[in-house]
């Protein structure tokens, strides 16, 4: 079951928009990272069930942050949110282990559907 969500984006507006798009009835506990490096630190501290990660950020970009997060936890569930939906970018983040990629600004419906898919995946893992 998803309880904790980490949102990593250098844009305060993007973080706020994504947070406000999360289903309200789930009462998720959320934390925010302001760049890739901060996101990796917050990932270690917060140990989220799901991480939303932007790709284009200062200090450490989302590609490197995704790589570092997956080194810390090979089962980490990371949803990449980006305006960069070029096939090469999509292929790279999927090779790095992202759960999926959502085009920015992600719509509430696609966020909710993605979180439902993750809940199903987590339920199957818990049932094994």
Short mmCIF file of N, CA, C and O in Angstrom, two decimals, residues 2-124:
data_model
loop_
_atom_site.label_atom_id
_atom_site.label_comp_id
_atom_site.label_asym_id
_atom_site.label_seq_id
_atom_site.Cartn_x
_atom_site.Cartn_y
_atom_site.Cartn_z
N UNK A 2 0.54 2.18 -0.83
CA UNK A 2 1.31 3.42 -0.92
C UNK A 2 0.91 4.33 0.24
O UNK A 2 -0.26 4.64 0.43
N UNK A 3 1.92 4.73 1.02
CA UNK A 3 1.65 5.66 2.12
C UNK A 3 2.46 6.95 1.96
O UNK A 3 1.98 8.01 2.29
N UNK A 4 3.71 6.79 1.49
CA UNK A 4 4.60 7.94 1.42
C UNK A 4 5.03 8.22 -0.02
O UNK A 4 5.42 7.30 -0.74
N UNK A 5 4.94 9.50 -0.40
CA UNK A 5 5.30 9.91 -1.75
C UNK A 5 6.30 11.05 -1.69
O UNK A 5 6.09 12.03 -0.96
N UNK A 6 7.38 10.91 -2.45
CA UNK A 6 8.40 11.95 -2.57
C UNK A 6 8.26 12.60 -3.94
O UNK A 6 8.18 11.90 -4.95
N UNK A 7 8.20 13.92 -3.96
CA UNK A 7 8.10 14.68 -5.21
C UNK A 7 9.38 15.49 -5.37
O UNK A 7 9.67 16.34 -4.53
N UNK A 8 10.14 15.20 -6.44
CA UNK A 8 11.41 15.88 -6.67
C UNK A 8 11.32 16.69 -7.95
O UNK A 8 11.18 16.14 -9.04
N UNK A 9 11.37 18.01 -7.79
CA UNK A 9 11.31 18.93 -8.93
C UNK A 9 11.89 20.26 -8.47
O UNK A 9 11.64 20.68 -7.35
N UNK A 10 12.66 20.91 -9.34
CA UNK A 10 13.25 22.19 -8.97
C UNK A 10 12.23 23.33 -9.02
O UNK A 10 12.47 24.39 -8.45
N UNK A 11 11.10 23.11 -9.65
CA UNK A 11 10.08 24.15 -9.74
C UNK A 11 9.08 24.03 -8.59
O UNK A 11 8.37 23.01 -8.48
N UNK A 12 8.99 25.06 -7.74
CA UNK A 12 8.01 25.01 -6.64
C UNK A 12 6.58 24.88 -7.17
O UNK A 12 5.75 24.21 -6.56
N UNK A 13 6.32 25.49 -8.32
CA UNK A 13 4.97 25.43 -8.90
C UNK A 13 4.67 23.99 -9.35
O UNK A 13 3.58 23.47 -9.10
N UNK A 14 5.65 23.35 -9.99
CA UNK A 14 5.45 21.97 -10.44
C UNK A 14 5.24 21.04 -9.26
O UNK A 14 4.39 20.15 -9.31
N UNK A 15 6.01 21.25 -8.18
CA UNK A 15 5.84 20.41 -6.97
C UNK A 15 4.43 20.59 -6.41
O UNK A 15 3.76 19.62 -6.07
N UNK A 16 4.00 21.84 -6.34
CA UNK A 16 2.67 22.14 -5.78
C UNK A 16 1.57 21.54 -6.67
O UNK A 16 0.61 20.96 -6.17
N UNK A 17 1.71 21.70 -8.00
CA UNK A 17 0.70 21.16 -8.93
C UNK A 17 0.60 19.64 -8.82
O UNK A 17 -0.49 19.09 -8.77
N UNK A 18 1.76 18.99 -8.76
CA UNK A 18 1.74 17.53 -8.68
C UNK A 18 1.13 17.09 -7.35
O UNK A 18 0.29 16.18 -7.30
N UNK A 19 1.52 17.75 -6.28
CA UNK A 19 0.96 17.40 -4.96
C UNK A 19 -0.55 17.59 -4.93
O UNK A 19 -1.28 16.76 -4.39
N UNK A 20 -1.03 18.65 -5.55
CA UNK A 20 -2.48 18.90 -5.55
C UNK A 20 -3.22 17.94 -6.48
O UNK A 20 -4.43 17.82 -6.39
N UNK A 21 -2.49 17.26 -7.38
CA UNK A 21 -3.11 16.30 -8.28
C UNK A 21 -3.21 14.90 -7.69
O UNK A 21 -3.83 14.01 -8.28
N UNK A 22 -2.58 14.67 -6.54
CA UNK A 22 -2.66 13.36 -5.90
C UNK A 22 -4.07 13.14 -5.37
O UNK A 22 -4.71 14.10 -4.91
N UNK A 23 -4.57 11.91 -5.43
CA UNK A 23 -5.92 11.64 -4.91
C UNK A 23 -6.02 12.05 -3.44
O UNK A 23 -5.18 11.67 -2.62
N UNK A 24 -7.01 12.86 -3.12
CA UNK A 24 -7.15 13.41 -1.77
C UNK A 24 -7.61 12.36 -0.74
O UNK A 24 -7.30 12.47 0.44
N UNK A 25 -8.36 11.36 -1.22
CA UNK A 25 -8.91 10.38 -0.29
C UNK A 25 -7.88 9.38 0.23
O UNK A 25 -8.17 8.60 1.12
N UNK A 26 -6.68 9.41 -0.29
CA UNK A 26 -5.65 8.44 0.11
C UNK A 26 -4.81 8.92 1.28
O UNK A 26 -4.09 8.14 1.90
N UNK A 27 -4.84 10.21 1.57
CA UNK A 27 -4.08 10.78 2.68
C UNK A 27 -2.60 10.41 2.66
O UNK A 27 -2.04 9.96 3.66
N UNK A 28 -1.98 10.58 1.50
CA UNK A 28 -0.57 10.28 1.38
C UNK A 28 0.25 11.25 2.22
O UNK A 28 -0.07 12.43 2.31
N UNK A 29 1.34 10.74 2.79
CA UNK A 29 2.32 11.61 3.43
C UNK A 29 3.31 11.99 2.34
O UNK A 29 3.85 11.11 1.67
N UNK A 30 3.52 13.27 2.13
CA UNK A 30 4.41 13.70 1.04
C UNK A 30 5.61 14.47 1.57
O UNK A 30 5.55 15.10 2.62
N UNK A 31 6.70 14.38 0.81
CA UNK A 31 7.91 15.15 1.08
C UNK A 31 8.41 15.64 -0.27
O UNK A 31 8.09 15.06 -1.31
N UNK A 32 9.20 16.70 -0.23
CA UNK A 32 9.65 17.32 -1.47
C UNK A 32 11.17 17.44 -1.53
O UNK A 32 11.82 17.71 -0.52
N UNK A 33 11.71 17.26 -2.74
CA UNK A 33 13.11 17.51 -3.02
C UNK A 33 13.20 18.61 -4.06
O UNK A 33 12.37 18.67 -4.97
N UNK A 34 14.21 19.48 -3.93
CA UNK A 34 14.29 20.66 -4.80
C UNK A 34 15.25 20.50 -5.98
O UNK A 34 15.32 21.36 -6.84
N UNK A 35 16.01 19.40 -6.00
CA UNK A 35 16.87 19.05 -7.13
C UNK A 35 17.23 17.57 -6.99
O UNK A 35 16.84 16.93 -6.01
N UNK A 36 17.97 17.04 -7.94
CA UNK A 36 18.28 15.62 -7.90
C UNK A 36 19.06 15.20 -6.67
O UNK A 36 18.76 14.18 -6.05
N UNK A 37 20.06 16.00 -6.31
CA UNK A 37 20.88 15.67 -5.14
C UNK A 37 20.03 15.67 -3.87
O UNK A 37 20.11 14.75 -3.06
N UNK A 38 19.24 16.71 -3.71
CA UNK A 38 18.33 16.79 -2.56
C UNK A 38 17.34 15.63 -2.59
O UNK A 38 17.00 15.05 -1.54
N UNK A 39 16.89 15.26 -3.77
CA UNK A 39 15.95 14.16 -3.90
C UNK A 39 16.55 12.84 -3.42
O UNK A 39 15.87 12.05 -2.76
N UNK A 40 17.81 12.60 -3.73
CA UNK A 40 18.47 11.36 -3.30
C UNK A 40 18.59 11.35 -1.77
O UNK A 40 18.32 10.34 -1.12
N UNK A 41 18.96 12.50 -1.19
CA UNK A 41 19.06 12.61 0.28
C UNK A 41 17.70 12.37 0.92
O UNK A 41 17.57 11.60 1.88
N UNK A 42 16.68 13.03 0.36
CA UNK A 42 15.32 12.88 0.92
C UNK A 42 14.83 11.44 0.74
O UNK A 42 14.11 10.92 1.59
N UNK A 43 15.21 10.79 -0.35
CA UNK A 43 14.83 9.40 -0.57
C UNK A 43 15.37 8.53 0.56
O UNK A 43 14.66 7.68 1.11
N UNK A 44 16.63 8.75 0.93
CA UNK A 44 17.24 7.97 2.00
C UNK A 44 16.55 8.23 3.34
O UNK A 44 16.30 7.30 4.11
N UNK A 45 16.25 9.48 3.61
CA UNK A 45 15.64 9.85 4.90
C UNK A 45 14.18 9.41 5.00
O UNK A 45 13.76 8.88 6.01
N UNK A 46 13.43 9.63 3.96
CA UNK A 46 11.97 9.47 3.96
C UNK A 46 11.53 8.05 3.60
O UNK A 46 10.48 7.59 4.04
N UNK A 47 12.34 7.36 2.79
CA UNK A 47 12.04 6.02 2.31
C UNK A 47 10.61 5.93 1.75
O UNK A 47 9.75 5.22 2.28
N UNK A 48 10.36 6.69 0.67
CA UNK A 48 9.01 6.74 0.09
C UNK A 48 8.62 5.43 -0.60
O UNK A 48 9.49 4.66 -1.02
N UNK A 49 7.34 5.23 -0.71
CA UNK A 49 6.82 4.09 -1.48
C UNK A 49 6.88 4.41 -2.97
O UNK A 49 7.06 3.51 -3.79
N UNK A 50 6.69 5.68 -3.31
CA UNK A 50 6.70 6.14 -4.69
C UNK A 50 7.43 7.48 -4.76
O UNK A 50 7.25 8.33 -3.89
N UNK A 51 8.25 7.65 -5.80
CA UNK A 51 8.95 8.92 -6.01
C UNK A 51 8.58 9.47 -7.38
O UNK A 51 8.67 8.75 -8.38
N UNK A 52 8.14 10.72 -7.42
CA UNK A 52 7.95 11.44 -8.68
C UNK A 52 9.21 12.25 -8.90
O UNK A 52 9.65 12.97 -8.01
N UNK A 53 9.79 12.14 -10.10
CA UNK A 53 11.10 12.73 -10.35
C UNK A 53 11.13 13.48 -11.67
O UNK A 53 10.84 12.90 -12.72
N UNK A 54 11.50 14.75 -11.61
CA UNK A 54 11.70 15.55 -12.81
C UNK A 54 13.04 15.17 -13.42
O UNK A 54 13.94 14.66 -12.72
N UNK A 55 13.24 15.41 -14.71
CA UNK A 55 14.52 15.09 -15.34
C UNK A 55 15.47 16.28 -15.40
O UNK A 55 16.65 16.14 -15.15
N UNK A 56 14.94 17.46 -15.73
CA UNK A 56 15.79 18.63 -15.92
C UNK A 56 15.83 19.45 -14.64
O UNK A 56 14.87 20.15 -14.31
N UNK A 57 16.94 19.30 -13.91
CA UNK A 57 17.10 20.00 -12.64
C UNK A 57 18.55 20.40 -12.46
O UNK A 57 19.45 19.74 -13.00
N UNK A 58 18.81 21.46 -11.67
CA UNK A 58 20.20 21.85 -11.40
C UNK A 58 20.86 20.91 -10.40
O UNK A 58 20.18 20.12 -9.76
N UNK A 59 22.16 21.02 -10.30
CA UNK A 59 23.02 20.28 -9.35
C UNK A 59 23.10 18.80 -9.75
O UNK A 59 24.18 18.30 -10.01
N UNK A 60 21.98 18.09 -9.75
CA UNK A 60 21.97 16.70 -10.23
C UNK A 60 20.67 16.52 -11.01
O UNK A 60 19.59 16.77 -10.47
N UNK A 61 20.79 16.09 -12.27
CA UNK A 61 19.57 15.92 -13.07
C UNK A 61 18.83 14.64 -12.68
O UNK A 61 19.32 13.82 -11.88
N UNK A 62 17.66 14.47 -13.24
CA UNK A 62 16.82 13.34 -12.89
C UNK A 62 17.39 11.99 -13.32
O UNK A 62 17.15 10.98 -12.67
N UNK A 63 18.15 11.97 -14.41
CA UNK A 63 18.77 10.72 -14.86
C UNK A 63 19.72 10.19 -13.78
O UNK A 63 19.67 9.02 -13.40
N UNK A 64 20.60 11.09 -13.32
CA UNK A 64 21.59 10.69 -12.31
C UNK A 64 20.90 10.37 -10.99
O UNK A 64 21.26 9.40 -10.31
N UNK A 65 19.89 11.17 -10.63
CA UNK A 65 19.15 10.93 -9.39
C UNK A 65 18.46 9.56 -9.45
O UNK A 65 18.48 8.81 -8.47
N UNK A 66 17.87 9.24 -10.59
CA UNK A 66 17.21 7.94 -10.75
C UNK A 66 18.23 6.81 -10.58
O UNK A 66 17.97 5.82 -9.87
N UNK A 67 19.39 6.98 -11.19
CA UNK A 67 20.45 5.98 -11.06
C UNK A 67 20.86 5.81 -9.60
O UNK A 67 21.00 4.68 -9.12
N UNK A 68 21.04 6.92 -8.89
CA UNK A 68 21.46 6.86 -7.48
C UNK A 68 20.37 6.24 -6.61
O UNK A 68 20.67 5.45 -5.71
N UNK A 69 19.13 6.60 -6.86
CA UNK A 69 18.02 6.03 -6.07
C UNK A 69 17.94 4.53 -6.30
O UNK A 69 17.77 3.77 -5.35
N UNK A 70 18.09 4.09 -7.53
CA UNK A 70 18.03 2.65 -7.82
C UNK A 70 19.23 1.89 -7.23
O UNK A 70 19.12 0.71 -6.91
N UNK A 71 20.37 2.58 -7.05
CA UNK A 71 21.50 1.95 -6.36
C UNK A 71 21.17 1.75 -4.89
O UNK A 71 21.55 0.75 -4.29
N UNK A 72 20.46 2.72 -4.30
CA UNK A 72 20.08 2.64 -2.89
C UNK A 72 19.01 1.58 -2.66
O UNK A 72 18.98 0.92 -1.63
N UNK A 73 18.08 1.47 -3.61
CA UNK A 73 16.97 0.53 -3.48
C UNK A 73 16.59 0.05 -4.89
O UNK A 73 15.94 0.78 -5.63
N UNK A 74 17.00 -1.16 -5.21
CA UNK A 74 16.73 -1.67 -6.56
C UNK A 74 15.25 -1.86 -6.83
O UNK A 74 14.83 -2.02 -7.97
N UNK A 75 14.42 -1.85 -5.79
CA UNK A 75 12.97 -1.98 -5.96
C UNK A 75 12.24 -0.63 -5.88
O UNK A 75 11.01 -0.61 -5.85
N UNK A 76 12.98 0.46 -5.81
CA UNK A 76 12.35 1.78 -5.71
C UNK A 76 11.41 2.01 -6.89
O UNK A 76 11.75 1.69 -8.03
N UNK A 77 10.24 2.55 -6.58
CA UNK A 77 9.27 2.85 -7.63
C UNK A 77 9.37 4.34 -7.94
O UNK A 77 9.05 5.18 -7.09
N UNK A 78 9.85 4.65 -9.14
CA UNK A 78 10.08 6.03 -9.55
C UNK A 78 9.26 6.33 -10.80
O UNK A 78 9.35 5.62 -11.79
N UNK A 79 8.46 7.38 -10.70
CA UNK A 79 7.69 7.87 -11.84
C UNK A 79 8.37 9.14 -12.32
O UNK A 79 8.46 10.12 -11.58
N UNK A 80 8.87 9.13 -13.53
CA UNK A 80 9.53 10.30 -14.10
C UNK A 80 8.46 11.22 -14.67
O UNK A 80 7.58 10.77 -15.41
N UNK A 81 8.53 12.49 -14.31
CA UNK A 81 7.62 13.49 -14.86
C UNK A 81 8.47 14.51 -15.61
O UNK A 81 9.39 15.09 -15.04
N UNK A 82 8.19 14.68 -16.89
CA UNK A 82 9.02 15.56 -17.69
C UNK A 82 8.28 16.07 -18.92
O UNK A 82 7.33 15.42 -19.38
N UNK A 83 8.74 17.18 -19.43
CA UNK A 83 8.21 17.70 -20.69
C UNK A 83 8.99 17.08 -21.86
O UNK A 83 8.56 17.15 -23.01
N UNK A 84 10.14 16.48 -21.55
CA UNK A 84 11.01 15.86 -22.55
C UNK A 84 10.52 14.44 -22.83
O UNK A 84 10.88 13.51 -22.11
N UNK A 85 9.70 14.28 -23.86
CA UNK A 85 9.16 12.95 -24.15
C UNK A 85 9.73 12.39 -25.45
O UNK A 85 9.09 11.64 -26.16
N UNK A 86 10.98 12.75 -25.74
CA UNK A 86 11.65 12.19 -26.91
C UNK A 86 11.91 10.71 -26.67
O UNK A 86 12.20 10.30 -25.53
N UNK A 87 11.82 9.90 -27.73
CA UNK A 87 12.02 8.46 -27.56
C UNK A 87 13.31 8.08 -26.83
O UNK A 87 13.33 7.16 -26.02
N UNK A 88 14.39 8.82 -27.11
CA UNK A 88 15.67 8.50 -26.46
C UNK A 88 15.58 8.73 -24.94
O UNK A 88 16.10 7.94 -24.16
N UNK A 89 14.92 9.81 -24.53
CA UNK A 89 14.77 10.10 -23.10
C UNK A 89 13.92 9.03 -22.42
O UNK A 89 14.26 8.55 -21.34
N UNK A 90 12.83 8.65 -23.09
CA UNK A 90 11.95 7.62 -22.53
C UNK A 90 12.72 6.30 -22.39
O UNK A 90 12.68 5.66 -21.35
N UNK A 91 13.44 5.93 -23.44
CA UNK A 91 14.21 4.68 -23.40
C UNK A 91 15.25 4.71 -22.29
O UNK A 91 15.43 3.73 -21.56
N UNK A 92 15.92 5.85 -22.13
CA UNK A 92 16.96 5.96 -21.10
C UNK A 92 16.39 5.79 -19.70
O UNK A 92 16.92 5.03 -18.89
N UNK A 93 15.30 6.49 -19.39
CA UNK A 93 14.75 6.39 -18.03
C UNK A 93 14.17 4.99 -17.77
O UNK A 93 14.26 4.49 -16.64
N UNK A 94 13.64 4.36 -18.79
CA UNK A 94 13.13 3.00 -18.59
C UNK A 94 14.28 2.02 -18.37
O UNK A 94 14.19 1.13 -17.54
N UNK A 95 15.40 2.22 -19.09
CA UNK A 95 16.58 1.38 -18.87
C UNK A 95 17.15 1.59 -17.46
O UNK A 95 17.69 0.66 -16.87
N UNK A 96 17.02 2.81 -16.95
CA UNK A 96 17.52 3.11 -15.61
C UNK A 96 16.59 2.58 -14.51
O UNK A 96 16.93 2.63 -13.34
N UNK A 97 15.42 2.10 -14.92
CA UNK A 97 14.54 1.46 -13.93
C UNK A 97 13.32 2.25 -13.52
O UNK A 97 12.68 1.90 -12.52
N UNK A 98 12.96 3.29 -14.25
CA UNK A 98 11.74 4.03 -13.91
C UNK A 98 10.52 3.13 -14.08
O UNK A 98 10.49 2.26 -14.96
N UNK A 99 9.51 3.33 -13.24
CA UNK A 99 8.26 2.58 -13.37
C UNK A 99 7.53 3.00 -14.62
O UNK A 99 7.03 2.18 -15.37
N UNK A 100 7.47 4.31 -14.84
CA UNK A 100 6.88 4.86 -16.05
C UNK A 100 7.29 6.32 -16.18
O UNK A 100 7.96 6.88 -15.31
N UNK A 101 6.88 6.94 -17.26
CA UNK A 101 7.16 8.34 -17.51
C UNK A 101 5.83 9.03 -17.81
O UNK A 101 5.05 8.55 -18.62
N UNK A 102 5.57 10.13 -17.12
CA UNK A 102 4.36 10.92 -17.36
C UNK A 102 4.77 12.27 -17.92
O UNK A 102 5.69 12.92 -17.39
N UNK A 103 4.08 12.70 -18.97
CA UNK A 103 4.37 14.01 -19.56
C UNK A 103 3.86 15.11 -18.66
O UNK A 103 2.77 15.02 -18.09
N UNK A 104 4.73 16.14 -18.49
CA UNK A 104 4.35 17.31 -17.68
C UNK A 104 3.49 18.25 -18.49
O UNK A 104 3.76 18.42 -19.67
N UNK A 105 2.54 18.92 -17.91
CA UNK A 105 2.07 18.68 -16.54
C UNK A 105 1.21 17.42 -16.51
O UNK A 105 0.31 17.26 -17.34
N UNK A 106 1.51 16.54 -15.57
CA UNK A 106 0.77 15.28 -15.47
C UNK A 106 -0.66 15.58 -15.02
O UNK A 106 -0.89 16.40 -14.14
N UNK A 107 -1.60 14.91 -15.66
CA UNK A 107 -3.01 15.10 -15.33
C UNK A 107 -3.40 14.22 -14.15
O UNK A 107 -2.86 13.13 -13.97
N UNK A 108 -4.35 14.71 -13.37
CA UNK A 108 -4.80 13.98 -12.18
C UNK A 108 -5.20 12.55 -12.53
O UNK A 108 -4.88 11.61 -11.81
N UNK A 109 -5.90 12.39 -13.65
CA UNK A 109 -6.38 11.07 -14.06
C UNK A 109 -5.21 10.11 -14.32
O UNK A 109 -5.23 8.97 -13.86
N UNK A 110 -4.17 10.58 -15.03
CA UNK A 110 -3.04 9.70 -15.32
C UNK A 110 -2.24 9.40 -14.06
O UNK A 110 -1.71 8.30 -13.89
N UNK A 111 -2.16 10.37 -13.15
CA UNK A 111 -1.47 10.12 -11.87
C UNK A 111 -2.23 9.07 -11.08
O UNK A 111 -1.65 8.12 -10.57
N UNK A 112 -3.54 9.23 -11.00
CA UNK A 112 -4.36 8.29 -10.24
C UNK A 112 -4.27 6.88 -10.85
O UNK A 112 -4.11 5.89 -10.12
N UNK A 113 -4.35 6.79 -12.18
CA UNK A 113 -4.26 5.47 -12.83
C UNK A 113 -2.90 4.82 -12.60
O UNK A 113 -2.81 3.62 -12.36
N UNK A 114 -1.85 5.62 -12.64
CA UNK A 114 -0.51 5.09 -12.41
C UNK A 114 -0.36 4.59 -10.97
O UNK A 114 0.18 3.52 -10.72
N UNK A 115 -0.88 5.38 -10.01
CA UNK A 115 -0.80 4.95 -8.61
C UNK A 115 -1.62 3.68 -8.38
O UNK A 115 -1.23 2.82 -7.59
N UNK A 116 -2.74 3.53 -9.09
CA UNK A 116 -3.54 2.30 -8.98
C UNK A 116 -2.75 1.10 -9.50
O UNK A 116 -2.79 0.02 -8.92
N UNK A 117 -2.03 1.29 -10.61
CA UNK A 117 -1.20 0.19 -11.15
C UNK A 117 -0.12 -0.20 -10.15
O UNK A 117 0.19 -1.38 -9.98
N UNK A 118 0.44 0.79 -9.48
CA UNK A 118 1.48 0.51 -8.48
C UNK A 118 0.87 -0.24 -7.29
O UNK A 118 1.47 -1.19 -6.79
N UNK A 119 -0.33 0.16 -6.88
CA UNK A 119 -1.00 -0.55 -5.77
C UNK A 119 -1.21 -2.02 -6.13
O UNK A 119 -0.99 -2.90 -5.30
N UNK A 120 -1.61 -2.29 -7.37
CA UNK A 120 -1.80 -3.68 -7.81
C UNK A 120 -0.47 -4.43 -7.76
O UNK A 120 -0.39 -5.55 -7.24
N UNK A 121 0.59 -3.79 -8.24
CA UNK A 121 1.91 -4.41 -8.23
C UNK A 121 2.35 -4.70 -6.79
O UNK A 121 2.83 -5.80 -6.50
N UNK A 122 2.16 -3.74 -5.90
CA UNK A 122 2.57 -3.92 -4.51
C UNK A 122 1.74 -5.01 -3.82
O UNK A 122 2.25 -5.77 -3.00
N UNK A 123 0.45 -5.10 -4.16
CA UNK A 123 -0.42 -6.14 -3.60
C UNK A 123 0.05 -7.52 -4.02
O UNK A 123 0.06 -8.45 -3.22
N UNK A 124 0.45 -7.66 -5.30
CA UNK A 124 0.95 -8.94 -5.79
C UNK A 124 2.24 -9.33 -5.07
O UNK A 124 2.43 -10.48 -4.70
#
